[in-house]
Amino acid sequence: MVDAVFWALVALATVTSLVTAWALGANSNSPPFAPAIGANAISTMRAAFLIGILAALGALTQGGSISETVGSGLVDGVAITSLGATAGLLTATGFMAFGIYSGYPVPAAFATTGAMVGVGLGLGGDPAISTYQRIATFWVLVPPVSGGLAYLTATLLRRDDVPDTVGIPLLAAIVGGIVANVRLSIIPAPGAATQGSLAAYGASFVDTPTVEGVDVLVVVLTLAFAAASFQFIRRRTQASVDKGVKTFLLVLGSIVAFSSGGSQVGLATGPLENLYGVELGLPSIVLLGLGSAGILGGAWMGAPRLLQATSREYAQLGIRRSIAALVPGFIIAQAAIVLGIPISFNNIIISGVIGGGLAGGSAGVSRRKLLTTVVFWLITLFSSVAVGFGVYTAFAAVLG
């Protein structure tokens, strides 16, 4: 009987995780390609296909750190059981479903983090105060940093003395330099590290000196990636500004979609970390593969409808403001992955849209709407803790 209940909970938790990943794939990964669709650089169906592939690859190669934080870093002294994982996932999915059907801004990261904290406390764990401080600091910094970077980007693109044949390639150079240092699980890393970057891997073949702990060759290779990116987009914009901008939108959308998958999959797989890794003894790649499959299915089946709607919104924003929103989205998502901090990708994009709008003299978003959004973020976070605690307590009382 005990085994039957355990495997029933494993099946329920797995299905709920897949549903959560499906919802993330359908909703959270659409913004990156919306500007390209609005600029007629790619069709909706082709964009949905690429989003699915890229987000799934990002989830598979970059999703481990955030998944680990959600699964074991939010509460000290206890491990999340199969019952706890089920309660947490059902709670988070319920909040996200409410947000989808009601239209209220319910961020997945807040719902999942709060639910897992509540479940962990219900299991008798202690609050991981230092982790909460780290996450809260990052969340508080996201709006000003994303908005500030978007403002600077939009200001650069709007300057009359900086033509598009220079401004767009400069942004491409920044993005290319960051891509060279993105950590991926498929790239070998020295020591006990599980992820390596292209620049670090390239530098590992040559013994070069370090300055203040920084490998000189890593810096050289980073600059080489940046220069190559600059030159590629510059040639495209010199031949045709329109084609150059569309090319940059496609490349930027691709890497942002990849980053979105890596930063979002942990919200669906994190609650199952202990169940799959310890209780079932499965390697982490199995759990990330499960989340990747859910994201892929959600993107392919649910993204086209949302893409059509968001592409119209981005078309109204304009190409420059759209680029200004996506560049900081990529930077912040990668920072969150490195730090293992769960984030809501849509929150980053919203902040970027506002910052880009300020460069033109108007944020384009009412203060009332902003206040409503922040209030619902806070309500989601704190109420999900209480609901997660209550759901787990009720499950434990019934099932033991």
Coordinates of C-alpha atoms in Angstrom, one line a residue:
M1 CA 0.0 0.0 0.0
V2 CA 2.8 2.4 0.9
D3 CA 4.6 1.7 -2.3
A4 CA 1.4 2.2 -4.3
V5 CA 0.9 5.6 -2.6
F6 CA 4.6 6.6 -3.3
W7 CA 4.5 5.7 -7.0
A8 CA 1.1 7.5 -7.3
L9 CA 2.7 10.6 -5.8
V10 CA 5.7 10.2 -8.2
A11 CA 3.4 10.0 -11.1
L12 CA 1.3 13.0 -10.0
A13 CA 4.3 15.1 -9.2
T14 CA 5.8 14.3 -12.6
V15 CA 2.7 15.1 -14.5
T16 CA 2.3 18.4 -12.6
S17 CA 5.9 19.3 -13.4
L18 CA 5.3 18.6 -17.0
V19 CA 2.1 20.8 -17.0
T20 CA 4.1 23.6 -15.3
A21 CA 6.9 23.3 -17.8
W22 CA 4.3 23.3 -20.6
A23 CA 2.7 26.5 -19.3
L24 CA 6.2 28.2 -19.0
G25 CA 7.0 27.1 -22.6
A26 CA 3.7 28.5 -23.9
N27 CA 3.8 31.8 -22.0
S28 CA 7.2 32.9 -20.7
N29 CA 9.3 32.1 -23.8
S30 CA 7.3 34.1 -26.3
P31 CA 8.7 37.7 -25.9
P32 CA 12.1 37.1 -27.4
F33 CA 10.8 36.5 -30.9
A34 CA 7.9 38.9 -30.8
P35 CA 9.9 41.9 -32.1
A36 CA 11.2 39.9 -35.0
I37 CA 7.7 38.8 -36.0
G38 CA 6.5 42.4 -35.7
A39 CA 9.3 43.4 -38.0
N40 CA 8.3 40.7 -40.5
A41 CA 11.7 39.0 -40.1
I42 CA 10.2 35.6 -39.4
S43 CA 6.8 33.9 -39.5
T44 CA 4.8 33.1 -36.4
M45 CA 4.9 29.3 -36.8
R46 CA 8.7 29.3 -37.6
A47 CA 9.3 31.4 -34.5
A48 CA 7.3 29.1 -32.4
F49 CA 9.3 26.1 -33.7
L50 CA 12.6 27.9 -33.0
I51 CA 11.4 29.0 -29.5
G52 CA 10.7 25.4 -28.6
I53 CA 14.0 24.1 -29.8
L54 CA 16.1 26.9 -28.3
A55 CA 14.3 27.1 -24.9
A56 CA 14.5 23.3 -24.5
L57 CA 18.2 23.4 -25.3
G58 CA 18.7 26.2 -22.8
A59 CA 16.7 24.3 -20.2
L60 CA 18.8 21.2 -20.7
T61 CA 22.2 22.9 -20.7
Q62 CA 21.7 25.7 -18.2
G63 CA 18.7 24.8 -16.0
G64 CA 20.6 22.9 -13.2
S65 CA 21.5 25.8 -10.9
I66 CA 18.1 27.3 -10.5
S67 CA 16.5 23.8 -10.3
E68 CA 18.8 23.0 -7.4
T69 CA 18.0 26.3 -5.6
V70 CA 14.2 25.7 -5.9
G71 CA 14.5 22.1 -4.8
S72 CA 17.0 22.2 -1.9
G73 CA 18.1 25.8 -1.2
L74 CA 14.9 27.5 0.1
V75 CA 14.6 25.7 3.4
D76 CA 17.3 24.2 5.7
G77 CA 17.2 21.0 7.6
V78 CA 14.8 18.9 5.5
A79 CA 14.5 17.3 2.1
I80 CA 11.5 17.8 -0.1
T81 CA 9.6 14.5 -0.2
S82 CA 7.4 13.2 -3.0
L83 CA 4.4 14.5 -1.1
G84 CA 6.0 17.9 -0.6
A85 CA 7.0 18.1 -4.2
T86 CA 3.4 17.3 -5.3
A87 CA 1.9 19.9 -2.9
G88 CA 4.4 22.6 -4.0
L89 CA 3.9 22.0 -7.7
L90 CA 0.1 21.9 -7.4
T91 CA 0.2 25.2 -5.4
A92 CA 2.4 26.9 -7.9
T93 CA 0.5 25.6 -10.9
G94 CA -2.8 26.7 -9.3
F95 CA -1.4 30.3 -8.9
M96 CA -0.2 30.4 -12.5
A97 CA -3.5 29.0 -13.8
F98 CA -5.3 31.7 -11.9
G99 CA -3.1 34.4 -13.5
I100 CA -3.6 33.0 -17.0
Y101 CA -7.4 32.8 -16.8
S102 CA -8.0 36.0 -14.7
G103 CA -5.5 38.2 -16.5
Y104 CA -3.8 39.3 -13.3
P105 CA 0.0 39.4 -13.3
V106 CA 1.0 36.3 -11.4
P107 CA 4.8 35.6 -11.9
A108 CA 5.8 32.0 -12.0
A109 CA 9.0 32.5 -10.0
F110 CA 7.2 34.2 -7.1
A111 CA 4.5 31.5 -7.0
T112 CA 7.0 28.6 -7.2
T113 CA 9.4 30.1 -4.7
G114 CA 6.7 30.9 -2.2
A115 CA 5.0 27.5 -2.6
M116 CA 8.3 25.6 -2.0
V117 CA 9.1 27.7 1.1
G118 CA 5.6 27.0 2.5
V119 CA 6.0 23.2 1.8
G120 CA 9.5 23.2 3.4
L121 CA 8.2 24.9 6.5
G122 CA 5.4 22.4 6.6
L123 CA 7.9 19.6 6.6
G124 CA 9.5 21.2 9.7
G125 CA 12.4 22.9 8.0
D126 CA 14.1 26.2 9.0
P127 CA 13.9 29.3 6.9
A128 CA 17.0 29.8 4.7
I129 CA 17.4 33.4 5.6
S130 CA 20.7 34.0 3.7
T131 CA 19.1 32.5 0.5
Y132 CA 16.0 34.7 1.0
Q133 CA 18.2 37.8 1.3
R134 CA 20.1 36.9 -1.8
I135 CA 17.0 36.3 -3.9
A136 CA 15.2 39.3 -2.5
T137 CA 18.2 41.6 -3.3
F138 CA 18.3 40.3 -6.9
W139 CA 14.5 40.7 -7.4
V140 CA 14.6 44.2 -6.0
L141 CA 17.5 45.1 -8.3
V142 CA 15.8 43.6 -11.5
P143 CA 13.5 46.6 -12.3
P144 CA 16.1 49.4 -11.9
V145 CA 18.8 47.4 -13.6
S146 CA 16.7 46.1 -16.5
G147 CA 15.0 49.5 -16.9
G148 CA 18.3 51.3 -16.6
L149 CA 20.1 49.2 -19.2
A150 CA 17.1 49.5 -21.5
Y151 CA 17.1 53.2 -21.1
L152 CA 20.8 53.4 -22.0
T153 CA 20.3 51.1 -25.0
A154 CA 17.3 53.0 -26.3
T155 CA 19.2 56.3 -25.8
L156 CA 22.1 55.0 -27.8
L157 CA 19.9 53.8 -30.7
R158 CA 18.0 57.2 -30.7
R159 CA 21.1 59.4 -31.0
D160 CA 21.4 61.2 -34.3
D161 CA 25.2 61.2 -34.2
V162 CA 25.2 57.3 -33.8
P163 CA 24.0 55.8 -37.0
D164 CA 22.4 52.4 -37.1
T165 CA 25.5 51.0 -38.9
V166 CA 27.4 51.7 -35.6
G167 CA 24.8 51.5 -32.8
I168 CA 23.3 48.1 -33.8
P169 CA 26.8 46.5 -34.3
L170 CA 28.0 47.9 -30.9
L171 CA 25.1 46.1 -29.2
A172 CA 25.9 43.0 -31.2
A173 CA 29.5 43.2 -29.9
I174 CA 28.3 43.4 -26.3
V175 CA 26.0 40.4 -26.7
G176 CA 28.7 38.4 -28.5
G177 CA 31.2 39.0 -25.7
I178 CA 28.7 37.8 -23.1
V179 CA 27.8 34.7 -25.2
A180 CA 31.5 33.8 -25.2
N181 CA 31.3 33.5 -21.4
V182 CA 27.9 31.8 -21.1
R183 CA 28.3 28.6 -19.1
L184 CA 26.9 25.4 -20.6
S185 CA 26.9 21.9 -19.3
I186 CA 28.0 20.5 -22.6
I187 CA 31.3 22.4 -22.5
P188 CA 34.0 20.8 -20.4
A189 CA 35.0 22.7 -17.3
P190 CA 38.1 22.4 -15.1
G191 CA 38.0 20.9 -11.6
A192 CA 34.7 20.2 -10.0
A193 CA 32.8 22.7 -12.1
T194 CA 29.9 21.3 -14.1
Q195 CA 29.6 24.0 -16.8
G196 CA 32.2 25.7 -19.0
S197 CA 32.2 28.6 -21.4
L198 CA 33.5 28.9 -24.9
A199 CA 36.1 31.5 -23.9
A200 CA 37.4 29.5 -20.9
Y201 CA 37.4 26.2 -22.9
G202 CA 39.4 27.8 -25.7
A203 CA 41.9 29.3 -23.2
S204 CA 42.4 25.9 -21.5
F205 CA 44.5 24.7 -24.4
V206 CA 47.2 27.3 -23.9
D207 CA 49.0 28.1 -20.6
T208 CA 48.7 31.8 -20.3
P209 CA 49.3 34.2 -17.3
T210 CA 46.6 35.6 -15.1
V211 CA 46.2 39.2 -13.9
E212 CA 44.3 39.6 -10.6
G213 CA 43.0 36.1 -11.1
V214 CA 41.7 36.8 -14.6
D215 CA 43.0 34.6 -17.5
V216 CA 44.4 36.9 -20.1
L217 CA 43.5 34.6 -23.0
V218 CA 39.9 34.4 -21.8
V219 CA 39.7 38.2 -22.1
V220 CA 41.3 38.1 -25.6
L221 CA 38.9 35.4 -26.8
T222 CA 36.0 37.4 -25.4
L223 CA 37.1 40.5 -27.3
A224 CA 37.5 38.3 -30.4
F225 CA 33.9 37.1 -30.1
A226 CA 32.7 40.7 -29.6
A227 CA 34.7 41.9 -32.7
A228 CA 33.4 39.1 -34.9
S229 CA 29.8 39.9 -33.8
F230 CA 30.4 43.6 -34.5
Q231 CA 31.8 43.0 -37.9
F232 CA 29.0 40.5 -38.9
I233 CA 26.2 42.8 -38.0
R234 CA 28.0 45.9 -39.3
R235 CA 28.3 44.3 -42.8
R236 CA 24.7 43.4 -42.7
T237 CA 23.6 47.0 -41.7
Q238 CA 25.9 48.6 -44.3
A239 CA 24.4 46.5 -47.0
S240 CA 20.9 47.3 -45.8
V241 CA 19.9 48.8 -42.4
D242 CA 16.6 47.0 -42.5
K243 CA 18.1 43.6 -43.2
G244 CA 20.8 44.2 -40.6
V245 CA 18.3 45.1 -37.9
K246 CA 16.2 42.1 -38.7
T247 CA 19.2 39.9 -38.6
F248 CA 20.1 41.2 -35.2
L249 CA 16.5 40.8 -34.0
L250 CA 16.6 37.1 -35.0
V251 CA 20.0 36.5 -33.4
L252 CA 19.0 38.4 -30.2
G253 CA 15.7 36.6 -30.1
S254 CA 17.4 33.2 -30.4
I255 CA 19.8 33.7 -27.5
V256 CA 17.2 35.3 -25.3
A257 CA 14.8 32.4 -25.9
F258 CA 17.7 30.0 -25.1
S259 CA 18.4 32.0 -21.8
S260 CA 14.7 32.0 -21.0
G261 CA 14.5 28.2 -21.1
G262 CA 17.6 28.0 -18.8
S263 CA 16.2 30.4 -16.3
Q264 CA 12.6 29.1 -16.3
V265 CA 12.9 25.3 -16.3
G266 CA 14.0 25.1 -12.7
L267 CA 10.6 26.4 -11.6
A268 CA 9.1 23.2 -13.0
T269 CA 11.8 20.7 -12.1
G270 CA 13.2 22.2 -8.8
P271 CA 10.5 20.6 -6.6
L272 CA 11.4 17.2 -7.9
E273 CA 15.2 17.5 -7.3
N274 CA 15.2 15.3 -4.1
L275 CA 12.6 12.9 -5.4
Y276 CA 14.4 12.2 -8.7
G277 CA 18.0 12.6 -7.5
V278 CA 17.9 10.9 -4.0
E279 CA 14.8 8.8 -3.7
L280 CA 14.8 7.5 -7.3
G281 CA 18.6 7.8 -7.8
L282 CA 18.3 9.3 -11.3
P283 CA 20.9 11.6 -12.8
S284 CA 20.0 15.3 -13.0
I285 CA 19.9 15.2 -16.8
V286 CA 16.8 13.0 -16.6
L287 CA 14.9 15.7 -14.6
L288 CA 16.1 18.5 -16.9
G289 CA 15.1 16.4 -19.9
L290 CA 11.6 16.1 -18.5
G291 CA 11.4 19.9 -18.0
S292 CA 12.8 20.5 -21.5
A293 CA 10.2 18.2 -23.0
G294 CA 7.5 20.2 -21.3
I295 CA 8.8 23.5 -22.4
L296 CA 9.2 22.2 -26.0
G297 CA 5.6 21.0 -26.1
G298 CA 4.3 24.2 -24.6
A299 CA 6.2 26.4 -27.1
W300 CA 5.1 24.4 -30.1
M301 CA 1.4 24.1 -29.0
G302 CA 0.7 27.2 -27.0
A303 CA 3.2 29.9 -28.2
P304 CA 1.8 30.7 -31.7
R305 CA -1.4 32.3 -30.3
L306 CA 0.5 34.4 -27.8
L307 CA 3.2 35.3 -30.3
Q308 CA 0.6 36.9 -32.6
A309 CA -0.7 39.0 -29.7
T310 CA 2.7 40.0 -28.3
S311 CA 4.2 40.7 -31.8
R312 CA 1.5 43.4 -32.3
E313 CA 2.4 44.9 -29.0
Y314 CA 6.1 45.0 -29.9
A315 CA 5.3 46.4 -33.4
Q316 CA 3.7 49.3 -31.6
L317 CA 6.7 49.7 -29.4
G318 CA 9.0 50.0 -32.4
I319 CA 12.2 48.1 -33.3
R320 CA 14.6 50.1 -31.2
R321 CA 12.5 50.0 -28.0
S322 CA 12.1 46.2 -28.5
I323 CA 15.8 45.7 -28.8
A324 CA 16.3 47.9 -25.7
A325 CA 14.0 45.6 -23.8
L326 CA 15.6 42.3 -24.9
V327 CA 19.3 43.1 -24.4
P328 CA 19.0 43.6 -20.6
G329 CA 16.6 40.5 -20.5
F330 CA 19.5 38.4 -21.9
I331 CA 22.0 39.9 -19.5
I332 CA 19.9 39.5 -16.3
A333 CA 18.7 36.0 -17.2
Q334 CA 22.3 34.8 -17.6
A335 CA 23.2 36.5 -14.3
A336 CA 20.3 34.7 -12.5
I337 CA 21.4 31.4 -14.0
V338 CA 25.0 31.8 -12.8
L339 CA 23.7 32.8 -9.3
G340 CA 21.0 30.1 -9.2
I341 CA 18.2 32.6 -8.5
P342 CA 14.7 31.9 -9.7
I343 CA 13.3 34.8 -11.8
S344 CA 10.2 35.7 -13.7
F345 CA 11.4 36.4 -17.3
N346 CA 8.3 38.5 -18.0
N347 CA 9.1 40.8 -15.1
I348 CA 12.5 41.6 -16.7
I349 CA 10.9 42.3 -20.0
I350 CA 8.3 44.6 -18.5
S351 CA 11.0 46.6 -16.7
G352 CA 13.0 46.8 -20.0
V353 CA 10.0 48.1 -21.9
I354 CA 9.4 50.8 -19.3
G355 CA 13.0 51.8 -19.3
G356 CA 13.2 51.9 -23.1
G357 CA 10.0 54.0 -23.2
L358 CA 11.5 56.6 -20.8
A359 CA 14.2 57.2 -23.3
G360 CA 11.5 58.5 -25.6
G361 CA 9.9 60.6 -23.0
S362 CA 7.2 58.2 -21.9
A363 CA 7.2 54.8 -20.3
G364 CA 4.0 53.8 -22.1
V365 CA 2.7 52.2 -18.9
S366 CA 0.3 53.9 -16.4
R367 CA 1.3 54.3 -12.8
R368 CA -1.9 52.5 -11.8
K369 CA -1.0 49.5 -13.9
L370 CA 2.5 49.4 -12.4
L371 CA 1.2 49.6 -8.9
T372 CA -1.3 46.8 -9.6
T373 CA 1.5 44.6 -11.0
V374 CA 3.8 45.1 -8.0
V375 CA 0.9 44.5 -5.5
F376 CA 0.0 41.2 -7.2
W377 CA 3.7 40.2 -7.2
L378 CA 3.8 40.7 -3.5
I379 CA 0.4 39.0 -2.9
T380 CA 1.5 36.0 -5.0
L381 CA 4.8 35.6 -3.1
F382 CA 3.3 35.8 0.5
S383 CA 0.0 34.0 -0.2
S384 CA 1.8 31.1 -2.0
V385 CA 3.8 30.5 1.1
A386 CA 0.7 30.2 3.2
V387 CA -1.2 28.1 0.6
G388 CA 1.9 25.8 0.1
F389 CA 2.1 25.2 3.8
G390 CA -1.7 24.5 4.0
V391 CA -1.8 22.2 1.0
Y392 CA 1.1 20.1 2.3
T393 CA -0.3 20.0 5.8
A394 CA -3.7 18.8 4.4
F395 CA -2.0 16.2 2.2
A396 CA 0.1 14.9 5.1
A397 CA -3.0 14.6 7.4
V398 CA -4.9 12.6 4.8
L399 CA -2.0 10.4 3.4
G400 CA 0.3 10.4 6.3

